[in-house]
Coordinates of C-alpha atoms and ligand atoms in Angstrom, one line a residue:
X730 CA -5.4 35.3 -3.7
X731 CA -6.3 36.1 -7.3
X732 CA -8.0 34.0 -10.0
X733 CA -4.5 33.6 -11.6
X734 CA -2.4 30.5 -11.3
X735 CA -1.3 29.6 -7.7
X736 CA 2.2 31.1 -7.5
X737 CA 3.6 29.9 -4.2
X738 CA 3.1 26.3 -3.1
X739 CA 4.3 25.4 0.4
X740 CA 4.7 21.8 1.5
X741 CA 5.2 21.2 5.2
X742 CA 6.9 17.9 6.0
X743 CA 9.8 16.0 4.4
X744 CA 8.8 12.3 4.8
X745 CA 7.7 10.2 1.9
X746 CA 4.5 12.2 1.6
X747 CA 6.3 15.6 1.4
X748 CA 9.0 14.6 -1.0
X749 CA 6.7 12.6 -3.2
X750 CA 4.4 15.7 -3.5
X751 CA 7.4 18.0 -4.1
X752 CA 8.8 15.6 -6.8
X753 CA 5.5 15.2 -8.6
X754 CA 4.7 18.9 -8.6
X755 CA 8.2 19.9 -9.6
X756 CA 8.1 17.5 -12.6
X757 CA 5.1 19.5 -13.9
X758 CA 5.5 23.1 -12.9
X759 CA 8.1 25.6 -14.1
X760 CA 9.7 27.3 -11.2
X761 CA 9.5 30.6 -13.1
X762 CA 5.7 30.3 -12.8
X763 CA 5.2 28.6 -9.5
X764 CA 7.6 28.4 -6.6
X765 CA 7.6 25.2 -4.4
X766 CA 9.0 25.4 -0.9
X767 CA 9.3 22.4 1.4
X768 CA 9.7 23.0 5.2
X769 CA 10.9 20.1 7.3
X770 CA 12.7 19.5 10.5
X771 CA 15.5 17.1 11.0
X772 CA 14.9 17.5 14.8
X773 CA 11.4 16.0 14.4
X774 CA 12.4 13.4 11.9
X775 CA 10.1 11.1 9.8
X776 CA 8.3 7.7 10.4
X777 CA 10.7 6.2 7.8
X778 CA 9.3 2.6 7.7
X779 CA 7.3 2.6 4.5
X780 CA 9.1 -0.2 2.8
X781 CA 6.7 -2.3 0.8
X782 CA 4.7 -1.0 -2.2
X783 CA 2.1 -2.1 -4.8
X784 CA 2.5 -2.0 -8.6
X785 CA 0.9 1.4 -8.9
X786 CA 4.3 2.9 -7.8
X787 CA 5.6 2.1 -11.3
X788 CA 3.2 4.7 -12.7
X789 CA 4.5 7.3 -10.2
X790 CA 8.1 6.7 -11.2
X791 CA 7.1 6.9 -14.9
X792 CA 5.4 10.2 -14.3
X793 CA 8.7 11.5 -12.7
X794 CA 10.6 9.9 -15.6
X795 CA 13.2 8.3 -13.3
X796 CA 15.2 5.2 -14.4
X797 CA 14.0 2.1 -12.5
X798 CA 17.5 0.7 -12.1
X799 CA 18.8 4.0 -10.7
X800 CA 15.9 4.4 -8.3
X801 CA 16.3 0.8 -7.1
X802 CA 20.0 1.1 -6.6
X803 CA 19.6 4.3 -4.7
X804 CA 16.9 2.9 -2.4
X805 CA 18.5 -0.5 -2.0
X806 CA 15.3 -1.9 -3.4
X807 CA 14.2 -5.5 -4.2
X808 CA 11.3 -6.7 -6.3
X809 CA 8.0 -7.7 -4.8
X810 CA 5.6 -10.1 -6.5
X811 CA 3.0 -10.3 -3.8
X812 CA 2.5 -11.0 -0.1
X813 CA 2.6 -14.4 1.7
X814 CA 0.1 -14.6 4.5
X815 CA 0.9 -17.1 7.2
X816 CA -1.5 -18.2 10.0
X817 CA -4.3 -15.9 9.0
X818 CA -7.3 -18.1 7.9
X819 CA -6.3 -20.8 10.4
X820 CA -3.1 -21.5 12.3
X821 CA -0.6 -23.5 10.2
X822 CA -2.0 -22.3 6.9
X823 CA -0.4 -20.0 4.3
X824 CA -1.3 -18.5 1.0
X825 CA 0.0 -15.9 -1.4
X826 CA -1.8 -12.8 -2.5
X827 CA 0.1 -12.3 -5.8
X828 CA 0.1 -9.3 -8.0
X829 CA -1.6 -9.8 -11.4
X830 CA -4.1 -12.4 -12.3
X831 CA -4.7 -16.1 -11.8
X832 CA -4.8 -18.1 -15.0
X833 CA -6.6 -16.8 -18.0
X834 CA -10.3 -15.8 -18.2
X835 CA -12.0 -17.9 -20.9
X836 CA -15.2 -17.2 -22.9
X837 CA -15.6 -14.0 -20.9
X838 CA -15.9 -15.9 -17.6
X839 CA -13.5 -15.3 -14.7
X840 CA -10.7 -17.8 -14.3
X841 CA -11.6 -18.6 -10.7
X842 CA -14.9 -20.1 -11.9
X843 CA -13.0 -22.7 -13.8
X844 CA -10.8 -23.3 -10.8
X845 CA -13.9 -23.8 -8.6
X846 CA -15.3 -26.2 -11.2
X847 CA -12.1 -28.3 -11.2
X848 CA -12.3 -28.3 -7.4
X849 CA -15.8 -29.6 -7.5
X850 CA -14.4 -32.4 -9.8
X851 CA -11.8 -33.2 -7.2
X852 CA -8.8 -31.1 -8.2
X853 CA -6.8 -29.9 -5.1
X854 CA -4.2 -27.4 -6.5
X855 CA -4.5 -24.1 -4.7
X856 CA -5.5 -21.2 -7.0
X857 CA -1.9 -19.8 -6.6
X858 CA -0.7 -22.7 -8.7
X859 CA -2.2 -20.6 -11.6
X860 CA -0.4 -17.3 -10.7
X861 CA 2.9 -16.7 -12.4
X862 CA 3.8 -14.1 -9.7
X863 CA 3.0 -16.6 -6.9
X864 CA 5.0 -19.4 -8.5
X865 CA 8.0 -17.1 -9.2
X866 CA 7.8 -15.8 -5.6
X867 CA 7.9 -19.3 -4.1
X868 CA 10.8 -20.2 -6.4
X869 CA 12.7 -17.0 -5.5
X870 CA 12.8 -16.0 -9.2
X871 CA 12.2 -12.8 -11.0
X872 CA 12.0 -11.4 -14.6
X873 CA 10.6 -8.2 -16.0
X874 CA 7.3 -8.6 -17.8
X875 CA 7.5 -9.5 -21.5
X876 CA 5.8 -6.8 -23.5
X877 CA 4.5 -9.4 -25.9
X878 CA 0.9 -10.1 -24.7
X879 CA 1.1 -13.7 -26.1
X880 CA 4.0 -14.6 -23.7
X881 CA 3.1 -16.1 -20.3
X882 CA 5.7 -13.7 -18.9
X883 CA 3.5 -10.7 -19.9
X884 CA 1.4 -11.7 -16.8
X885 CA 4.2 -10.5 -14.4
X886 CA 3.2 -7.6 -12.2
X887 CA 5.5 -6.3 -9.6
X888 CA 6.3 -3.6 -7.1
X889 CA 9.3 -2.9 -4.8
X890 CA 10.6 -3.2 -1.2
X891 CA 12.8 -0.3 -0.4
X892 CA 14.4 1.8 2.3
X893 CA 11.8 4.6 3.0
X894 CA 14.5 7.0 4.3
X895 CA 16.6 6.5 1.1
X896 CA 13.4 7.0 -1.0
X897 CA 12.8 10.4 0.6
X898 CA 16.4 11.3 0.0
X899 CA 16.2 10.2 -3.7
X900 CA 13.1 12.2 -4.2
X901 CA 14.7 15.2 -2.5
X902 CA 17.6 15.2 -5.0
X903 CA 15.1 15.0 -7.8
X904 CA 12.9 17.8 -6.5
X905 CA 15.8 20.1 -5.6
X906 CA 17.2 19.7 -9.1
X907 CA 13.9 21.0 -10.4
X908 CA 13.9 24.1 -8.3
X909 CA 12.2 23.0 -5.0
X910 CA 13.6 25.1 -2.1
X911 CA 14.0 23.2 1.1
X912 CA 13.7 25.1 4.4
X913 CA 15.0 23.4 7.5
X914 CA 13.1 24.5 10.6
X915 CA 10.3 23.8 13.0
X916 CA 7.0 25.4 12.2
X917 CA 5.8 27.1 15.4
X918 CA 2.8 28.9 14.2
X919 CA 0.4 28.6 11.3
X920 CA -1.1 32.0 10.4
X921 CA -4.6 32.3 9.0
X922 CA -6.2 35.0 6.9
X923 CA -9.5 36.7 7.6
X924 CA -11.3 34.1 5.5
X925 CA -9.8 31.3 7.6
X926 CA -7.4 30.0 4.8
X927 CA -3.8 29.6 5.6
X928 CA -1.7 32.6 4.9
X929 CA 1.8 31.6 6.1
X930 CA 4.0 29.8 8.6
X931 CA 6.2 31.2 11.3
X932 CA 9.2 29.1 12.2
X933 CA 10.4 28.8 15.8
X934 CA 13.4 30.9 14.9
X935 CA 11.2 33.7 13.7
X936 CA 11.5 33.2 9.9
X937 CA 8.3 33.3 8.0
X938 CA 7.2 31.3 4.9
X939 CA 4.3 32.7 2.9
X940 CA 2.2 30.8 0.4
X941 CA -1.0 30.6 -1.8
X942 CA -1.5 26.9 -1.3
X943 CA -0.3 24.5 1.5
X944 CA 0.2 20.8 1.6
X945 CA 0.0 19.3 5.1
X946 CA 2.6 16.4 5.1
X947 CA 3.4 16.7 8.8
X948 CA 2.6 13.1 9.6
X949 CA 0.3 11.9 12.3
X950 CA 0.2 15.4 13.9
X951 CA -1.6 16.9 10.9
X952 CA -0.4 20.3 12.0
X953 CA -2.3 22.3 9.3
X954 CA -5.4 20.4 8.3
X955 CA -6.0 18.8 11.8
X956 CA -4.7 21.3 14.4
X957 CA -5.0 24.6 12.6
X958 CA -8.1 24.0 10.5
X959 CA -9.7 21.7 13.1
X960 CA -10.6 18.9 10.7
X961 CA -11.9 15.9 12.6
X962 CA -10.7 12.3 12.4
X963 CA -12.9 9.4 11.3
X964 CA -11.9 6.6 13.7
X965 CA -12.1 3.0 12.3
X966 CA -10.3 1.4 15.2
X967 CA -13.4 -0.8 16.0
X968 CA -12.7 -2.6 12.7
X969 CA -8.9 -2.3 12.8
X970 CA -8.0 -2.5 16.5
X971 CA -4.2 -2.6 16.0
X972 CA -2.7 0.6 17.2
X973 CA 1.0 0.1 17.8
X974 CA 4.0 -0.9 15.7
X975 CA 7.4 -2.1 16.9
X976 CA 9.8 -1.9 14.0
X977 CA 13.4 -3.2 13.7
X978 CA 15.7 -4.0 10.9
X979 CA 17.6 -7.3 10.9
X980 CA 20.4 -9.0 8.9
X981 CA 19.6 -11.3 6.0
X982 CA 19.4 -15.0 6.7
X983 CA 19.5 -15.8 3.0
X984 CA 18.9 -14.3 -0.5
X985 CA 16.1 -11.6 -0.4
X986 CA 12.7 -13.1 -1.2
X987 CA 10.7 -11.4 -4.0
X988 CA 7.7 -11.1 -1.7
X989 CA 6.6 -9.6 1.6
X990 CA 5.6 -11.9 4.4
X991 CA 2.8 -11.1 6.9
X992 CA 2.5 -13.6 9.7
X993 CA -0.5 -13.4 12.0
X994 CA 0.4 -13.3 15.7
X995 CA -1.7 -13.5 18.9
X996 CA -2.8 -9.9 18.9
X997 CA -1.8 -8.6 15.4
X998 CA 0.8 -9.6 12.8
X999 CA 4.4 -9.3 11.9
X1000 CA 5.9 -8.1 8.6
X1001 CA 9.1 -9.2 6.9
X1002 CA 10.3 -7.0 4.1
X1003 CA 13.7 -7.7 2.5
X1004 CA 15.6 -4.8 0.9
X1005 CA 19.1 -5.4 -0.6
X1006 CA 21.1 -4.6 2.5
X1007 CA 18.8 -5.6 5.4
X1008 CA 15.4 -6.9 6.3
X1009 CA 12.7 -4.7 7.6
X1010 CA 10.6 -6.3 10.4
X1011 CA 7.8 -5.0 12.4
X1012 CA 5.1 -6.3 14.8
X1013 CA 1.7 -4.5 14.6
X1014 CA -0.5 -5.3 17.5
X1015 CA -3.5 -4.1 19.5
X1016 CA -2.5 -2.7 22.8
X1017 CA -5.9 -3.4 24.3
X1018 CA -5.0 -7.1 23.8
X1019 CA -1.3 -7.4 24.3
X1020 CA 1.4 -5.6 26.4
X1021 CA 4.4 -3.9 24.8
X1022 CA 6.7 -6.3 26.5
X1023 CA 5.1 -9.4 25.1
X1024 CA 4.8 -7.7 21.6
X1025 CA 8.5 -6.9 21.7
X1026 CA 9.5 -10.4 22.8
X1027 CA 7.3 -11.9 20.0
X1028 CA 9.0 -9.7 17.4
X1029 CA 12.5 -10.4 18.5
X1030 CA 11.8 -14.1 18.9
X1031 CA 10.6 -14.4 15.3
X1032 CA 13.3 -12.7 13.3
X1033 CA 15.2 -14.7 10.7
X1034 CA 18.5 -13.3 11.8
X1035 CA 20.0 -10.8 14.3
X1036 CA 18.3 -7.5 14.9
X1037 CA 20.2 -4.4 13.9
X1038 CA 19.2 -2.2 16.8
X1039 CA 16.4 -1.9 19.3
X1040 CA 12.7 -2.0 18.1
X1041 CA 11.2 1.5 17.6
X1042 CA 7.7 2.1 18.8
X1043 CA 5.1 3.9 16.7
X1044 CA 1.6 4.5 17.9
X1045 CA -1.2 5.1 15.4
X1046 CA -5.0 5.0 15.0
X1047 CA -6.8 3.6 12.0
X1048 CA -8.9 6.1 10.1
X1049 CA -8.8 9.2 8.0
X1050 CA -9.6 12.9 8.2
X1051 CA -13.2 14.0 7.7
X1052 CA -12.0 16.1 4.8
X1053 CA -8.7 15.9 3.0
X1054 CA -8.9 19.4 1.4
X1055 CA -10.1 22.4 3.3
X1056 CA -9.6 26.0 2.1
X1057 CA -6.2 26.2 0.5
X1058 CA -4.8 23.1 2.3
X1059 CA -4.6 19.5 1.3
X1060 CA -3.3 16.8 3.6
X1061 CA -1.2 14.0 2.1
X1062 CA 0.3 10.9 3.8
X1063 CA -0.1 10.2 7.5
X1064 CA -1.7 13.6 8.0
X1065 CA -4.5 12.5 5.7
X1066 CA -5.1 9.2 7.5
X1067 CA -3.6 5.8 8.2
X1068 CA -4.5 2.2 7.4
X1069 CA -2.0 -0.4 8.7
X1070 CA 0.5 -1.6 6.1
X1071 CA -1.0 -5.2 5.7
X1072 CA -1.5 -4.6 2.0
X1073 CA 1.2 -1.9 1.6
X1074 CA -1.2 0.8 0.7
X1075 CA 0.0 4.0 2.4
X1076 CA 2.5 5.0 -0.3
X1077 CA -0.3 4.3 -2.9
X1078 CA -2.7 6.6 -1.0
X1079 CA -0.1 9.3 -1.0
X1080 CA 0.3 8.8 -4.8
X1081 CA -3.4 8.9 -5.3
X1082 CA -3.8 12.1 -3.3
X1083 CA -1.1 13.8 -5.4
X1084 CA -2.5 12.6 -8.7
X1085 CA -6.0 13.5 -7.9
X1086 CA -4.9 17.0 -6.8
X1087 CA -3.0 17.4 -10.1
X1088 CA -6.0 16.3 -12.1
X1089 CA -8.0 19.0 -10.2
X1090 CA -5.2 21.6 -10.1
X1091 CA -7.0 24.9 -9.0
X1092 CA -6.5 28.5 -9.9
X1093 CA -6.1 31.0 -7.0
X1094 CA -9.9 31.2 -6.4
X1095 CA -10.8 27.6 -5.6
X1096 CA -14.4 26.6 -6.4
X1097 CA -15.9 24.5 -3.6
X1098 CA -16.8 21.8 -6.2
X1099 CA -13.1 21.0 -6.6
X1100 CA -12.7 20.3 -2.8
X1101 CA -16.0 18.3 -2.8
X1102 CA -14.8 16.2 -5.7
X1103 CA -11.3 15.6 -4.1
X1104 CA -12.8 14.8 -0.7
X1105 CA -15.4 12.4 -2.2
X1106 CA -12.7 10.6 -4.2
X1107 CA -10.2 10.2 -1.4
X1108 CA -12.8 9.1 1.1
X1109 CA -13.9 6.4 -1.3
X1110 CA -10.3 5.3 -1.8
X1111 CA -9.7 5.1 2.0
X1112 CA -12.9 3.2 2.6
X1113 CA -12.2 0.7 -0.2
X1114 CA -8.7 0.0 1.1
X1115 CA -10.1 -0.3 4.6
X1116 CA -12.6 -2.9 3.6
X1117 CA -9.9 -5.0 1.9
X1118 CA -7.7 -4.9 5.0
X1119 CA -10.6 -5.6 7.4
X1120 CA -11.4 -8.7 5.3
X1121 CA -8.1 -10.3 6.4
X1122 CA -9.1 -10.0 10.0
X1123 CA -12.8 -10.9 9.6
X1124 CA -12.3 -14.0 7.4
X1125 CA -10.6 -16.2 9.9
X1126 CA -11.4 -19.4 11.7
X1127 CA -9.0 -18.6 14.4
X1128 CA -10.4 -18.4 17.9
X1129 CA -7.2 -19.1 19.9
X1130 CA -6.9 -15.7 21.4
X1131 CA -9.2 -12.9 22.6
X1132 CA -8.0 -10.7 19.7
X1133 CA -8.9 -13.2 17.0
X1134 CA -12.3 -13.9 18.7
X1135 CA -13.0 -10.2 18.6
X1136 CA -12.0 -10.0 14.9
X1137 CA -14.0 -13.0 13.8
X1138 CA -17.2 -11.7 15.5
X1139 CA -17.0 -8.0 14.9
X1140 CA -19.7 -6.2 12.9
X1141 CA -18.4 -5.5 9.5
X1142 CA -18.9 -2.5 7.2
X1143 CA -22.0 -3.1 5.0
X1144 CA -19.9 -2.7 1.8
X1145 CA -17.5 -5.5 2.9
X1146 CA -20.3 -7.8 4.2
X1147 CA -22.0 -7.6 0.8
X1148 CA -18.7 -8.6 -1.0
X1149 CA -18.2 -11.5 1.3
X1150 CA -21.8 -12.8 1.0
X1151 CA -21.9 -12.4 -2.7
X1152 CA -18.7 -14.4 -3.1
X1153 CA -19.7 -17.1 -0.5
X1154 CA -23.0 -17.7 -2.1
X1155 CA -22.3 -17.2 -5.8
X1156 CA -18.5 -17.0 -6.3
X1157 CA -18.9 -13.5 -7.9
X1158 CA -16.7 -10.5 -7.2
X1159 CA -17.2 -7.1 -8.8
X1160 CA -15.0 -4.1 -8.8
X1161 CA -16.8 -0.9 -8.0
X1162 CA -15.7 2.7 -9.0
X1163 CA -12.2 1.6 -10.2
X1164 CA -11.4 0.4 -6.7
X1165 CA -7.7 -0.3 -6.1
X1166 CA -8.0 -4.0 -5.4
X1167 CA -9.4 -5.8 -8.4
X1168 CA -11.1 -9.2 -8.6
X1169 CA -8.0 -11.4 -8.4
X1170 CA -6.9 -9.8 -5.2
X1171 CA -10.3 -10.4 -3.5
X1172 CA -10.4 -13.9 -4.8
X1173 CA -6.9 -14.6 -3.5
X1174 CA -7.6 -13.4 0.0
X1175 CA -11.1 -14.8 0.3
X1176 CA -10.1 -18.3 -0.9
X1177 CA -6.8 -18.0 1.0
X1178 CA -8.6 -17.4 4.2
X1179 CA -11.2 -20.2 3.7
X1180 CA -14.2 -18.5 2.1
X1181 CA -15.1 -21.0 -0.6
X1182 CA -18.2 -20.3 -2.7
X1183 CA -21.1 -22.7 -2.5
X1184 CA -21.0 -23.4 -6.3
X1185 CA -19.2 -22.3 -9.4
X1186 CA -20.7 -20.4 -12.3
X1187 CA -23.6 -22.3 -13.8
X1188 CA -22.3 -22.0 -17.4
X1189 CA -18.9 -23.4 -16.4
X1190 CA -20.7 -26.2 -14.4
X1191 CA -22.1 -27.5 -17.7
X1192 CA -18.7 -27.8 -19.4
X1193 CA -17.2 -31.3 -19.9
X1194 CA -15.0 -32.1 -16.9
X1195 CA -12.1 -33.3 -19.2
X1196 CA -12.0 -30.0 -21.1
X1197 CA -11.8 -27.9 -17.9
X1198 CA -9.1 -30.1 -16.5
X1199 CA -7.1 -30.0 -19.7
X1200 CA -7.2 -26.2 -20.0
X1201 CA -6.1 -25.9 -16.4
X1202 CA -3.3 -28.4 -16.8
X1203 CA -1.9 -26.6 -19.9
X1204 CA -1.9 -23.3 -18.0
X1205 CA -0.1 -24.8 -15.0
X1206 CA 2.5 -26.4 -17.3
X1207 CA 3.1 -23.2 -19.2
X1208 CA 3.6 -21.2 -16.0
X1209 CA 5.8 -23.7 -14.4
X1210 CA 8.0 -23.8 -17.5
X1211 CA 8.2 -20.0 -17.6
X1212 CA 9.2 -19.8 -14.0
X1213 CA 12.0 -22.4 -14.6
X1214 CA 13.5 -20.0 -17.2
X1215 CA 13.4 -17.0 -15.0
X1216 CA 16.6 -15.8 -13.3
X1217 CA 17.1 -16.0 -9.5
X1218 CA 15.8 -12.9 -7.9
X1219 CA 19.2 -12.2 -6.2
X1220 CA 21.1 -12.6 -9.5
X1221 CA 18.7 -10.3 -11.3
X1222 CA 19.2 -7.6 -8.6
X1223 CA 23.0 -7.9 -8.7
X1224 CA 23.0 -7.4 -12.5
X1225 CA 20.2 -4.9 -12.8
X1226 CA 20.4 -2.5 -9.8
X1227 CA 23.1 -3.3 -7.2
X1228 CA 22.6 -1.1 -4.2
X1229 CA 24.8 1.9 -3.9
X1230 CA 26.1 2.9 -0.5
X1231 CA 23.7 5.2 1.4
Ligands
FAD73 C1 4.5 1.1 11.2 C2 4.3 1.6 9.9 C3 4.7 0.8 8.8 C4 4.5 1.2 7.5 N1 4.8 0.4 6.4 C5 4.4 0.8 5.2 C6 4.6 0.0 4.0 O1 5.1 -1.1 4.1 N2 4.2 0.5 2.8 C7 3.7 1.7 2.7 O2 3.3 2.1 1.6 N3 3.6 2.5 3.7 C8 3.9 2.1 4.9 N4 3.7 3.0 6.0 C9 3.3 4.3 5.8 C10 4.4 5.2 5.4 O3 5.5 5.1 6.2 C11 4.0 6.6 5.4 O4 2.7 6.7 4.7 C12 4.9 7.5 4.7 O5 6.2 7.3 5.2 C13 4.5 8.9 4.8 O6 4.7 9.5 6.0 P1 4.6 11.0 6.1 O7 5.5 11.6 5.1 O8 3.1 11.3 5.9 O9 4.9 11.4 7.6 P2 6.3 11.4 8.3 O10 7.3 10.4 7.8 O11 6.0 11.3 9.8 O12 6.9 12.8 8.0 C14 6.4 14.0 8.6 C15 7.3 15.2 8.3 O13 6.7 16.3 8.8 C16 7.8 17.1 9.4 N5 7.1 17.9 10.5 C17 6.2 17.5 11.4 N6 5.9 18.6 12.2 C18 6.7 19.6 11.8 C19 6.8 21.0 12.2 N7 6.1 21.5 13.3 N8 7.7 21.7 11.6 C20 8.4 21.3 10.5 N9 8.3 20.0 10.1 C21 7.4 19.2 10.7 C22 8.7 16.1 10.0 O14 10.0 16.6 10.2 C23 8.7 15.1 8.8 O15 9.6 15.5 7.8 C24 4.0 2.5 7.3 C25 3.7 3.4 8.4 C26 3.8 2.9 9.6 C27 3.5 3.8 10.8

């Protein structure tokens, strides 16, 4: 390799990770300067269940310059305003983790401190009564955010539910139109140069693919970074013991809800993700605590409508690679690591891996410091997402099954323990290093699962009770009135982005 620009980029794998990488790079690089080749095998197939996303995906689509309505129609997408958690903190309880904020911060003090003060004064509305996204989700309504920051509707934040297979297909069309060359075939051998970097691939039929830089998007197998470059795996299954998913689509039982539902079960949880044409369902469970037969029965007994096929089993382990970039190879997607989809973060982590790579785009001779920076950043991202997901299991009063007794008593990562204790004792939450989940998300989940701070902010505690109650009542009324004016989610979809046939 020379110190010149990388000339030949090779992506191995054509799931969401591979095609997102191909689309992003092809939107930036001129094929006259840099060729991009993507190798995938229809015979191996993809995981194809990544269906719920978080608002950061809007930035990815904007980077590609794709029309939202076109993307949504092609992927049969619906809007998502948050996640409803059922039976997590205690059986019979539910709460919404909405996108966006609760209420409005006042005098530089976080809104939830005012909510805690009102609670001390006897108010009983849940904090989600002050979230426009939560209220709209519950009412089955949706509107795009108002660009006017004075409008209540400017508080809307949203993401999508979509069909992951159609998403990869959509991105493939995009990338191929920008010069990406797709090679169909199974990689049989990964060839290394004398310095240990990857030199090329040999397909099972004998064809070869050469490259200067390689993306390992081969899914759980991690063929390049894991198998060839022997990069170890950091196992977090002691904090996230679920290791199996059973996934099955079903028919709709009513109009698609603009939110994901995650219902806790005896040894894990079940997702419900509505797209325009069907509902994605899955049961994630810990095989050490439940048999596949019981998990399957639980899933099928808890669908809203008839299953469209047999459940598909996917085994996984929570954790990430010890390094994400070694030599001339970066792993993106499941090859980089996996955290269960409780907060819909995998596609975000793919996006983050791609954007960080682009921001560090190397020349042919890659200085070690680039790899160090990339690995440091991605490890922090994975750990921060991990902590937020573990919070849902740890903050529970459930002790009705061995699984929940394990979760509520497990030793937590120090970083998470600190956050929980700081909130429990003082009501404070801070966001470190631009972490993905900001204060409102931590507050929503901690309050939702029964961690209530001992006291509110001492400055807010001195305010006249009537003033606090009046401010909160005005916010509630403004939000409720705004939700009334929003169109029904199903009507909005049918006008804005009706699904096109797959
Ligand atoms: C149960 C479950 C639920 C999920 N839900 C969500 C969700 O709601 N939201 C979210 O954001 N994410 C979710 N995800 C994650 C999401 O599905 C994945 O992150 C995403 O699909 C990326 O997968 P991938 O492209 O890395 O791997 P895969 O989809 O497995 O693709 C791997 C690719 O590599 C190719 N390949 C492998 N070996 C070879 C070889 N030897 N030769 C040639 N090609 C090869 C395959 O053909 C395939 O094209 C979920 C994941 C699971 C397991």
